[in-house]
Amino acid sequence: MDQETFTRQLKAEGFDEVTSNSMPACKQNDAHAHPYEVRAMVTQGEITVAIAGQATTYHAGDIFSMASGCEHTELCGADGVSYVVGRKHA
């Protein structure tokens, strides 16, 4: 799926905030949660997201989701990560 199609899909599914974001190489975010649902598509680089002790690495073109309040950690790859993210606020 391309970035434009993904963005249209997010808006059609009620994600009220859609933005592009990036994080630098090897950036690590300790356990945290967001007060909104998340769906993101990696556009460059990679990110490893760990939920309940299970880590999954996402690369360009991969899509991942998290429910509101889902505690997770994040670790960016050696080249950082860029992504399009939709946030659905309750």
PDB file of N, CA and C in Angstrom:
ATOM      1  N   MET A   1       0.855  -1.176   0.000  1.00  0.00           N
ATOM      2  CA  MET A   1       0.000   0.000   0.000  1.00  0.00           C
ATOM      3  C   MET A   1       0.899   1.236   0.000  1.00  0.00           C
ATOM      4  N   ASP A   2       0.531   2.230  -0.780  1.00  0.00           N
ATOM      5  CA  ASP A   2       1.329   3.458  -0.784  1.00  0.00           C
ATOM      6  C   ASP A   2       0.837   4.420   0.300  1.00  0.00           C
ATOM      7  N   GLN A   3       1.635   5.430   0.559  1.00  0.00           N
ATOM      8  CA  GLN A   3       1.371   6.375   1.653  1.00  0.00           C
ATOM      9  C   GLN A   3       0.049   7.115   1.448  1.00  0.00           C
ATOM     10  N   GLU A   4      -0.251   7.522   0.231  1.00  0.00           N
ATOM     11  CA  GLU A   4      -1.484   8.259  -0.045  1.00  0.00           C
ATOM     12  C   GLU A   4      -2.715   7.397   0.217  1.00  0.00           C
ATOM     13  N   THR A   5      -2.671   6.161  -0.225  1.00  0.00           N
ATOM     14  CA  THR A   5      -3.789   5.236   0.006  1.00  0.00           C
ATOM     15  C   THR A   5      -3.966   4.976   1.496  1.00  0.00           C
ATOM     16  N   PHE A   6      -2.860   4.775   2.206  1.00  0.00           N
ATOM     17  CA  PHE A   6      -2.914   4.549   3.650  1.00  0.00           C
ATOM     18  C   PHE A   6      -3.553   5.744   4.354  1.00  0.00           C
ATOM     19  N   THR A   7      -3.143   6.945   3.983  1.00  0.00           N
ATOM     20  CA  THR A   7      -3.690   8.161   4.598  1.00  0.00           C
ATOM     21  C   THR A   7      -5.193   8.263   4.351  1.00  0.00           C
ATOM     22  N   ARG A   8      -5.621   7.995   3.133  1.00  0.00           N
ATOM     23  CA  ARG A   8      -7.069   8.024   2.828  1.00  0.00           C
ATOM     24  C   ARG A   8      -7.825   6.993   3.662  1.00  0.00           C
ATOM     25  N   GLN A   9      -7.242   5.808   3.791  1.00  0.00           N
ATOM     26  CA  GLN A   9      -7.870   4.745   4.570  1.00  0.00           C
ATOM     27  C   GLN A   9      -8.015   5.156   6.038  1.00  0.00           C
ATOM     28  N   LEU A  10      -6.976   5.753   6.599  1.00  0.00           N
ATOM     29  CA  LEU A  10      -7.045   6.203   7.992  1.00  0.00           C
ATOM     30  C   LEU A  10      -8.201   7.180   8.188  1.00  0.00           C
ATOM     31  N   LYS A  11      -8.272   8.173   7.318  1.00  0.00           N
ATOM     32  CA  LYS A  11      -9.327   9.187   7.439  1.00  0.00           C
ATOM     33  C   LYS A  11     -10.713   8.560   7.283  1.00  0.00           C
ATOM     34  N   ALA A  12     -10.852   7.617   6.353  1.00  0.00           N
ATOM     35  CA  ALA A  12     -12.136   6.940   6.137  1.00  0.00           C
ATOM     36  C   ALA A  12     -12.547   6.117   7.355  1.00  0.00           C
ATOM     37  N   GLU A  13     -11.560   5.629   8.119  1.00  0.00           N
ATOM     38  CA  GLU A  13     -11.845   4.803   9.297  1.00  0.00           C
ATOM     39  C   GLU A  13     -11.934   5.618  10.589  1.00  0.00           C
ATOM     40  N   GLY A  14     -11.976   6.946  10.470  1.00  0.00           N
ATOM     41  CA  GLY A  14     -12.223   7.792  11.631  1.00  0.00           C
ATOM     42  C   GLY A  14     -11.003   8.229  12.416  1.00  0.00           C
ATOM     43  N   PHE A  15      -9.810   8.030  11.879  1.00  0.00           N
ATOM     44  CA  PHE A  15      -8.615   8.541  12.564  1.00  0.00           C
ATOM     45  C   PHE A  15      -8.596  10.047  12.351  1.00  0.00           C
ATOM     46  N   ASP A  16      -8.783  10.793  13.447  1.00  0.00           N
ATOM     47  CA  ASP A  16      -8.979  12.233  13.366  1.00  0.00           C
ATOM     48  C   ASP A  16      -7.683  13.032  13.292  1.00  0.00           C
ATOM     49  N   GLU A  17      -6.551  12.391  13.485  1.00  0.00           N
ATOM     50  CA  GLU A  17      -5.249  13.065  13.389  1.00  0.00           C
ATOM     51  C   GLU A  17      -4.334  12.163  12.562  1.00  0.00           C
ATOM     52  N   VAL A  18      -3.879  12.665  11.431  1.00  0.00           N
ATOM     53  CA  VAL A  18      -2.976  11.911  10.564  1.00  0.00           C
ATOM     54  C   VAL A  18      -1.761  12.792  10.272  1.00  0.00           C
ATOM     55  N   THR A  19      -0.580  12.292  10.646  1.00  0.00           N
ATOM     56  CA  THR A  19       0.645  13.070  10.468  1.00  0.00           C
ATOM     57  C   THR A  19       1.789  12.164  10.021  1.00  0.00           C
ATOM     58  N   SER A  20       2.866  12.794   9.586  1.00  0.00           N
ATOM     59  CA  SER A  20       4.114  12.092   9.310  1.00  0.00           C
ATOM     60  C   SER A  20       5.065  12.414  10.439  1.00  0.00           C
ATOM     61  N   ASN A  21       5.890  11.451  10.803  1.00  0.00           N
ATOM     62  CA  ASN A  21       6.806  11.639  11.924  1.00  0.00           C
ATOM     63  C   ASN A  21       8.082  10.864  11.640  1.00  0.00           C
ATOM     64  N   SER A  22       9.130  11.204  12.366  1.00  0.00           N
ATOM     65  CA  SER A  22      10.378  10.444  12.270  1.00  0.00           C
ATOM     66  C   SER A  22      11.066  10.475  13.629  1.00  0.00           C
ATOM     67  N   MET A  23      11.922   9.486  13.835  1.00  0.00           N
ATOM     68  CA  MET A  23      12.737   9.413  15.053  1.00  0.00           C
ATOM     69  C   MET A  23      14.157   9.050  14.632  1.00  0.00           C
ATOM     70  N   PRO A  24      15.145   9.524  15.364  1.00  0.00           N
ATOM     71  CA  PRO A  24      16.537   9.317  14.978  1.00  0.00           C
ATOM     72  C   PRO A  24      17.028   7.881  15.215  1.00  0.00           C
ATOM     73  N   ALA A  25      18.165   7.596  14.634  1.00  0.00           N
ATOM     74  CA  ALA A  25      18.798   6.279  14.757  1.00  0.00           C
ATOM     75  C   ALA A  25      18.944   5.870  16.211  1.00  0.00           C
ATOM     76  N   CYS A  26      18.610   4.640  16.482  1.00  0.00           N
ATOM     77  CA  CYS A  26      18.799   3.987  17.784  1.00  0.00           C
ATOM     78  C   CYS A  26      18.055   4.655  18.940  1.00  0.00           C
ATOM     79  N   LYS A  27      17.109   5.519  18.638  1.00  0.00           N
ATOM     80  CA  LYS A  27      16.286   6.156  19.678  1.00  0.00           C
ATOM     81  C   LYS A  27      15.465   5.089  20.379  1.00  0.00           C
ATOM     82  N   GLN A  28      15.471   5.115  21.710  1.00  0.00           N
ATOM     83  CA  GLN A  28      14.699   4.155  22.495  1.00  0.00           C
ATOM     84  C   GLN A  28      13.712   4.906  23.367  1.00  0.00           C
ATOM     85  N   ASN A  29      12.463   4.497  23.333  1.00  0.00           N
ATOM     86  CA  ASN A  29      11.439   5.046  24.207  1.00  0.00           C
ATOM     87  C   ASN A  29      11.014   3.952  25.179  1.00  0.00           C
ATOM     88  N   ASP A  30      11.187   4.243  26.459  1.00  0.00           N
ATOM     89  CA  ASP A  30      10.814   3.285  27.495  1.00  0.00           C
ATOM     90  C   ASP A  30       9.309   3.076  27.510  1.00  0.00           C
ATOM     91  N   ALA A  31       8.856   2.163  28.333  1.00  0.00           N
ATOM     92  CA  ALA A  31       7.440   1.795  28.401  1.00  0.00           C
ATOM     93  C   ALA A  31       6.561   3.025  28.603  1.00  0.00           C
ATOM     94  N   HIS A  32       5.556   3.119  27.751  1.00  0.00           N
ATOM     95  CA  HIS A  32       4.591   4.213  27.825  1.00  0.00           C
ATOM     96  C   HIS A  32       3.325   3.770  27.096  1.00  0.00           C
ATOM     97  N   ALA A  33       2.290   4.565  27.224  1.00  0.00           N
ATOM     98  CA  ALA A  33       1.023   4.305  26.546  1.00  0.00           C
ATOM     99  C   ALA A  33       0.476   5.626  26.028  1.00  0.00           C
ATOM    100  N   HIS A  34      -0.424   5.541  25.061  1.00  0.00           N
ATOM    101  CA  HIS A  34      -1.058   6.729  24.498  1.00  0.00           C
ATOM    102  C   HIS A  34      -2.555   6.687  24.795  1.00  0.00           C
ATOM    103  N   PRO A  35      -3.169   7.851  25.027  1.00  0.00           N
ATOM    104  CA  PRO A  35      -4.606   7.874  25.309  1.00  0.00           C
ATOM    105  C   PRO A  35      -5.451   7.901  24.031  1.00  0.00           C
ATOM    106  N   TYR A  36      -4.967   7.247  22.973  1.00  0.00           N
ATOM    107  CA  TYR A  36      -5.669   7.191  21.696  1.00  0.00           C
ATOM    108  C   TYR A  36      -5.216   5.942  20.944  1.00  0.00           C
ATOM    109  N   GLU A  37      -6.062   5.483  20.037  1.00  0.00           N
ATOM    110  CA  GLU A  37      -5.714   4.351  19.180  1.00  0.00           C
ATOM    111  C   GLU A  37      -4.703   4.808  18.137  1.00  0.00           C
ATOM    112  N   VAL A  38      -3.771   3.932  17.781  1.00  0.00           N
ATOM    113  CA  VAL A  38      -2.716   4.252  16.814  1.00  0.00           C
ATOM    114  C   VAL A  38      -2.723   3.238  15.678  1.00  0.00           C
ATOM    115  N   ARG A  39      -2.560   3.727  14.459  1.00  0.00           N
ATOM    116  CA  ARG A  39      -2.240   2.865  13.314  1.00  0.00           C
ATOM    117  C   ARG A  39      -1.178   3.609  12.511  1.00  0.00           C
ATOM    118  N   ALA A  40      -0.065   2.931  12.218  1.00  0.00           N
ATOM    119  CA  ALA A  40       1.053   3.580  11.546  1.00  0.00           C
ATOM    120  C   ALA A  40       1.605   2.706  10.428  1.00  0.00           C
ATOM    121  N   MET A  41       2.161   3.371   9.419  1.00  0.00           N
ATOM    122  CA  MET A  41       2.844   2.680   8.333  1.00  0.00           C
ATOM    123  C   MET A  41       4.267   3.230   8.252  1.00  0.00           C
ATOM    124  N   VAL A  42       5.247   2.337   8.349  1.00  0.00           N
ATOM    125  CA  VAL A  42       6.649   2.727   8.242  1.00  0.00           C
ATOM    126  C   VAL A  42       6.925   3.089   6.781  1.00  0.00           C
ATOM    127  N   THR A  43       7.550   4.261   6.567  1.00  0.00           N
ATOM    128  CA  THR A  43       7.871   4.698   5.206  1.00  0.00           C
ATOM    129  C   THR A  43       9.372   4.585   4.908  1.00  0.00           C
ATOM    130  N   GLN A  44      10.206   4.648   5.950  1.00  0.00           N
ATOM    131  CA  GLN A  44      11.655   4.474   5.802  1.00  0.00           C
ATOM    132  C   GLN A  44      12.222   3.947   7.110  1.00  0.00           C
ATOM    133  N   GLY A  45      13.272   3.155   7.021  1.00  0.00           N
ATOM    134  CA  GLY A  45      13.946   2.649   8.209  1.00  0.00           C
ATOM    135  C   GLY A  45      13.185   1.522   8.862  1.00  0.00           C
ATOM    136  N   GLU A  46      13.388   1.404  10.181  1.00  0.00           N
ATOM    137  CA  GLU A  46      12.696   0.344  10.922  1.00  0.00           C
ATOM    138  C   GLU A  46      12.510   0.750  12.372  1.00  0.00           C
ATOM    139  N   ILE A  47      11.522   0.107  12.991  1.00  0.00           N
ATOM    140  CA  ILE A  47      11.236   0.320  14.404  1.00  0.00           C
ATOM    141  C   ILE A  47      10.804  -1.013  15.005  1.00  0.00           C
ATOM    142  N   THR A  48      11.269  -1.270  16.219  1.00  0.00           N
ATOM    143  CA  THR A  48      10.850  -2.456  16.962  1.00  0.00           C
ATOM    144  C   THR A  48       9.927  -2.000  18.074  1.00  0.00           C
ATOM    145  N   VAL A  49       8.733  -2.553  18.079  1.00  0.00           N
ATOM    146  CA  VAL A  49       7.729  -2.228  19.094  1.00  0.00           C
ATOM    147  C   VAL A  49       7.520  -3.482  19.927  1.00  0.00           C
ATOM    148  N   ALA A  50       7.606  -3.334  21.247  1.00  0.00           N
ATOM    149  CA  ALA A  50       7.389  -4.468  22.152  1.00  0.00           C
ATOM    150  C   ALA A  50       6.127  -4.221  22.977  1.00  0.00           C
ATOM    151  N   ILE A  51       5.247  -5.206  22.939  1.00  0.00           N
ATOM    152  CA  ILE A  51       3.990  -5.168  23.692  1.00  0.00           C
ATOM    153  C   ILE A  51       3.900  -6.465  24.480  1.00  0.00           C
ATOM    154  N   ALA A  52       3.701  -6.348  25.782  1.00  0.00           N
ATOM    155  CA  ALA A  52       3.575  -7.521  26.655  1.00  0.00           C
ATOM    156  C   ALA A  52       4.745  -8.487  26.460  1.00  0.00           C
ATOM    157  N   GLY A  53       5.945  -7.929  26.329  1.00  0.00           N
ATOM    158  CA  GLY A  53       7.143  -8.742  26.220  1.00  0.00           C
ATOM    159  C   GLY A  53       7.410  -9.335  24.849  1.00  0.00           C
ATOM    160  N   GLN A  54       6.533  -9.085  23.879  1.00  0.00           N
ATOM    161  CA  GLN A  54       6.732  -9.604  22.526  1.00  0.00           C
ATOM    162  C   GLN A  54       7.137  -8.459  21.604  1.00  0.00           C
ATOM    163  N   ALA A  55       8.373  -8.530  21.085  1.00  0.00           N
ATOM    164  CA  ALA A  55       8.908  -7.496  20.206  1.00  0.00           C
ATOM    165  C   ALA A  55       8.703  -7.876  18.750  1.00  0.00           C
ATOM    166  N   THR A  56       8.274  -6.892  17.953  1.00  0.00           N
ATOM    167  CA  THR A  56       8.106  -7.075  16.518  1.00  0.00           C
ATOM    168  C   THR A  56       8.793  -5.912  15.817  1.00  0.00           C
ATOM    169  N   THR A  57       9.592  -6.221  14.791  1.00  0.00           N
ATOM    170  CA  THR A  57      10.278  -5.188  14.021  1.00  0.00           C
ATOM    171  C   THR A  57       9.512  -4.927  12.735  1.00  0.00           C
ATOM    172  N   TYR A  58       9.267  -3.640  12.481  1.00  0.00           N
ATOM    173  CA  TYR A  58       8.530  -3.208  11.300  1.00  0.00           C
ATOM    174  C   TYR A  58       9.472  -2.441  10.375  1.00  0.00           C
ATOM    175  N   HIS A  59       9.358  -2.723   9.077  1.00  0.00           N
ATOM    176  CA  HIS A  59      10.196  -2.106   8.041  1.00  0.00           C
ATOM    177  C   HIS A  59       9.310  -1.302   7.092  1.00  0.00           C
ATOM    178  N   ALA A  60       9.939  -0.586   6.167  1.00  0.00           N
ATOM    179  CA  ALA A  60       9.206   0.219   5.191  1.00  0.00           C
ATOM    180  C   ALA A  60       8.099  -0.612   4.543  1.00  0.00           C
ATOM    181  N   GLY A  61       6.889  -0.056   4.560  1.00  0.00           N
ATOM    182  CA  GLY A  61       5.722  -0.721   3.993  1.00  0.00           C
ATOM    183  C   GLY A  61       4.893  -1.485   4.999  1.00  0.00           C
ATOM    184  N   ASP A  62       5.467  -1.774   6.180  1.00  0.00           N
ATOM    185  CA  ASP A  62       4.730  -2.495   7.219  1.00  0.00           C
ATOM    186  C   ASP A  62       3.786  -1.555   7.967  1.00  0.00           C
ATOM    187  N   ILE A  63       2.665  -2.118   8.402  1.00  0.00           N
ATOM    188  CA  ILE A  63       1.652  -1.372   9.153  1.00  0.00           C
ATOM    189  C   ILE A  63       1.479  -2.024  10.517  1.00  0.00           C
ATOM    190  N   PHE A  64       1.383  -1.189  11.560  1.00  0.00           N
ATOM    191  CA  PHE A  64       1.114  -1.721  12.892  1.00  0.00           C
ATOM    192  C   PHE A  64       0.065  -0.872  13.587  1.00  0.00           C
ATOM    193  N   SER A  65      -0.599  -1.483  14.567  1.00  0.00           N
ATOM    194  CA  SER A  65      -1.689  -0.829  15.300  1.00  0.00           C
ATOM    195  C   SER A  65      -1.534  -1.064  16.790  1.00  0.00           C
ATOM    196  N   MET A  66      -2.101  -0.147  17.559  1.00  0.00           N
ATOM    197  CA  MET A  66      -2.152  -0.284  19.017  1.00  0.00           C
ATOM    198  C   MET A  66      -3.448   0.312  19.528  1.00  0.00           C
ATOM    199  N   ALA A  67      -4.057  -0.379  20.452  1.00  0.00           N
ATOM    200  CA  ALA A  67      -5.260   0.131  21.098  1.00  0.00           C
ATOM    201  C   ALA A  67      -4.889   1.269  22.050  1.00  0.00           C
ATOM    202  N   SER A  68      -5.837   2.120  22.314  1.00  0.00           N
ATOM    203  CA  SER A  68      -5.648   3.177  23.306  1.00  0.00           C
ATOM    204  C   SER A  68      -5.251   2.554  24.641  1.00  0.00           C
ATOM    205  N   GLY A  69      -4.244   3.115  25.281  1.00  0.00           N
ATOM    206  CA  GLY A  69      -3.809   2.637  26.590  1.00  0.00           C
ATOM    207  C   GLY A  69      -2.856   1.458  26.555  1.00  0.00           C
ATOM    208  N   CYS A  70      -2.485   0.979  25.368  1.00  0.00           N
ATOM    209  CA  CYS A  70      -1.589  -0.172  25.227  1.00  0.00           C
ATOM    210  C   CYS A  70      -0.158   0.227  25.618  1.00  0.00           C
ATOM    211  N   GLU A  71       0.352  -0.370  26.688  1.00  0.00           N
ATOM    212  CA  GLU A  71       1.725  -0.065  27.103  1.00  0.00           C
ATOM    213  C   GLU A  71       2.706  -0.767  26.170  1.00  0.00           C
ATOM    214  N   HIS A  72       3.722  -0.024  25.735  1.00  0.00           N
ATOM    215  CA  HIS A  72       4.693  -0.550  24.779  1.00  0.00           C
ATOM    216  C   HIS A  72       6.022   0.190  24.891  1.00  0.00           C
ATOM    217  N   THR A  73       7.062  -0.392  24.303  1.00  0.00           N
ATOM    218  CA  THR A  73       8.354   0.268  24.155  1.00  0.00           C
ATOM    219  C   THR A  73       8.650   0.369  22.665  1.00  0.00           C
ATOM    220  N   GLU A  74       9.590   1.270  22.328  1.00  0.00           N
ATOM    221  CA  GLU A  74       9.975   1.475  20.935  1.00  0.00           C
ATOM    222  C   GLU A  74      11.491   1.567  20.842  1.00  0.00           C
ATOM    223  N   LEU A  75      12.047   0.974  19.800  1.00  0.00           N
ATOM    224  CA  LEU A  75      13.475   1.062  19.520  1.00  0.00           C
ATOM    225  C   LEU A  75      13.646   1.253  18.020  1.00  0.00           C
ATOM    226  N   CYS A  76      14.236   2.378  17.631  1.00  0.00           N
ATOM    227  CA  CYS A  76      14.451   2.680  16.220  1.00  0.00           C
ATOM    228  C   CYS A  76      15.690   1.959  15.718  1.00  0.00           C
ATOM    229  N   GLY A  77      15.693   1.657  14.427  1.00  0.00           N
ATOM    230  CA  GLY A  77      16.824   0.985  13.800  1.00  0.00           C
ATOM    231  C   GLY A  77      18.018   1.900  13.614  1.00  0.00           C
ATOM    232  N   ALA A  78      19.085   1.338  13.055  1.00  0.00           N
ATOM    233  CA  ALA A  78      20.357   2.047  12.875  1.00  0.00           C
ATOM    234  C   ALA A  78      20.238   3.267  11.967  1.00  0.00           C
ATOM    235  N   ASP A  79      19.211   3.300  11.111  1.00  0.00           N
ATOM    236  CA  ASP A  79      19.003   4.445  10.221  1.00  0.00           C
ATOM    237  C   ASP A  79      17.822   5.303  10.659  1.00  0.00           C
ATOM    238  N   GLY A  80      17.299   5.055  11.849  1.00  0.00           N
ATOM    239  CA  GLY A  80      16.122   5.780  12.312  1.00  0.00           C
ATOM    240  C   GLY A  80      14.865   5.226  11.665  1.00  0.00           C
ATOM    241  N   VAL A  81      13.783   5.966  11.803  1.00  0.00           N
ATOM    242  CA  VAL A  81      12.515   5.527  11.221  1.00  0.00           C
ATOM    243  C   VAL A  81      11.681   6.751  10.846  1.00  0.00           C
ATOM    244  N   SER A  82      10.952   6.624   9.758  1.00  0.00           N
ATOM    245  CA  SER A  82       9.948   7.607   9.355  1.00  0.00           C
ATOM    246  C   SER A  82       8.649   6.839   9.154  1.00  0.00           C
ATOM    247  N   TYR A  83       7.530   7.483   9.477  1.00  0.00           N
ATOM    248  CA  TYR A  83       6.249   6.792   9.374  1.00  0.00           C
ATOM    249  C   TYR A  83       5.102   7.772   9.264  1.00  0.00           C
ATOM    250  N   VAL A  84       3.993   7.289   8.739  1.00  0.00           N
ATOM    251  CA  VAL A  84       2.731   8.008   8.736  1.00  0.00           C
ATOM    252  C   VAL A  84       1.915   7.394   9.850  1.00  0.00           C
ATOM    253  N   VAL A  85       1.334   8.242  10.690  1.00  0.00           N
ATOM    254  CA  VAL A  85       0.589   7.719  11.838  1.00  0.00           C
ATOM    255  C   VAL A  85      -0.785   8.363  11.922  1.00  0.00           C
ATOM    256  N   GLY A  86      -1.776   7.520  12.198  1.00  0.00           N
ATOM    257  CA  GLY A  86      -3.119   7.993  12.471  1.00  0.00           C
ATOM    258  C   GLY A  86      -3.415   7.797  13.942  1.00  0.00           C
ATOM    259  N   ARG A  87      -4.062   8.793  14.516  1.00  0.00           N
ATOM    260  CA  ARG A  87      -4.473   8.712  15.924  1.00  0.00           C
ATOM    261  C   ARG A  87      -5.979   8.913  15.978  1.00  0.00           C
ATOM    262  N   LYS A  88      -6.633   8.005  16.687  1.00  0.00           N
ATOM    263  CA  LYS A  88      -8.096   8.100  16.846  1.00  0.00           C
ATOM    264  C   LYS A  88      -8.370   8.370  18.310  1.00  0.00           C
ATOM    265  N   HIS A  89      -8.798   9.595  18.568  1.00  0.00           N
ATOM    266  CA  HIS A  89      -9.102  10.004  19.939  1.00  0.00           C
ATOM    267  C   HIS A  89     -10.542   9.631  20.277  1.00  0.00           C
ATOM    268  N   ALA A  90     -10.725   9.136  21.478  1.00  0.00           N
ATOM    269  CA  ALA A  90     -12.069   8.689  21.894  1.00  0.00           C
ATOM    270  C   ALA A  90     -12.987   9.857  22.134  1.00  0.00           C
TER     271      ALA A  90
END
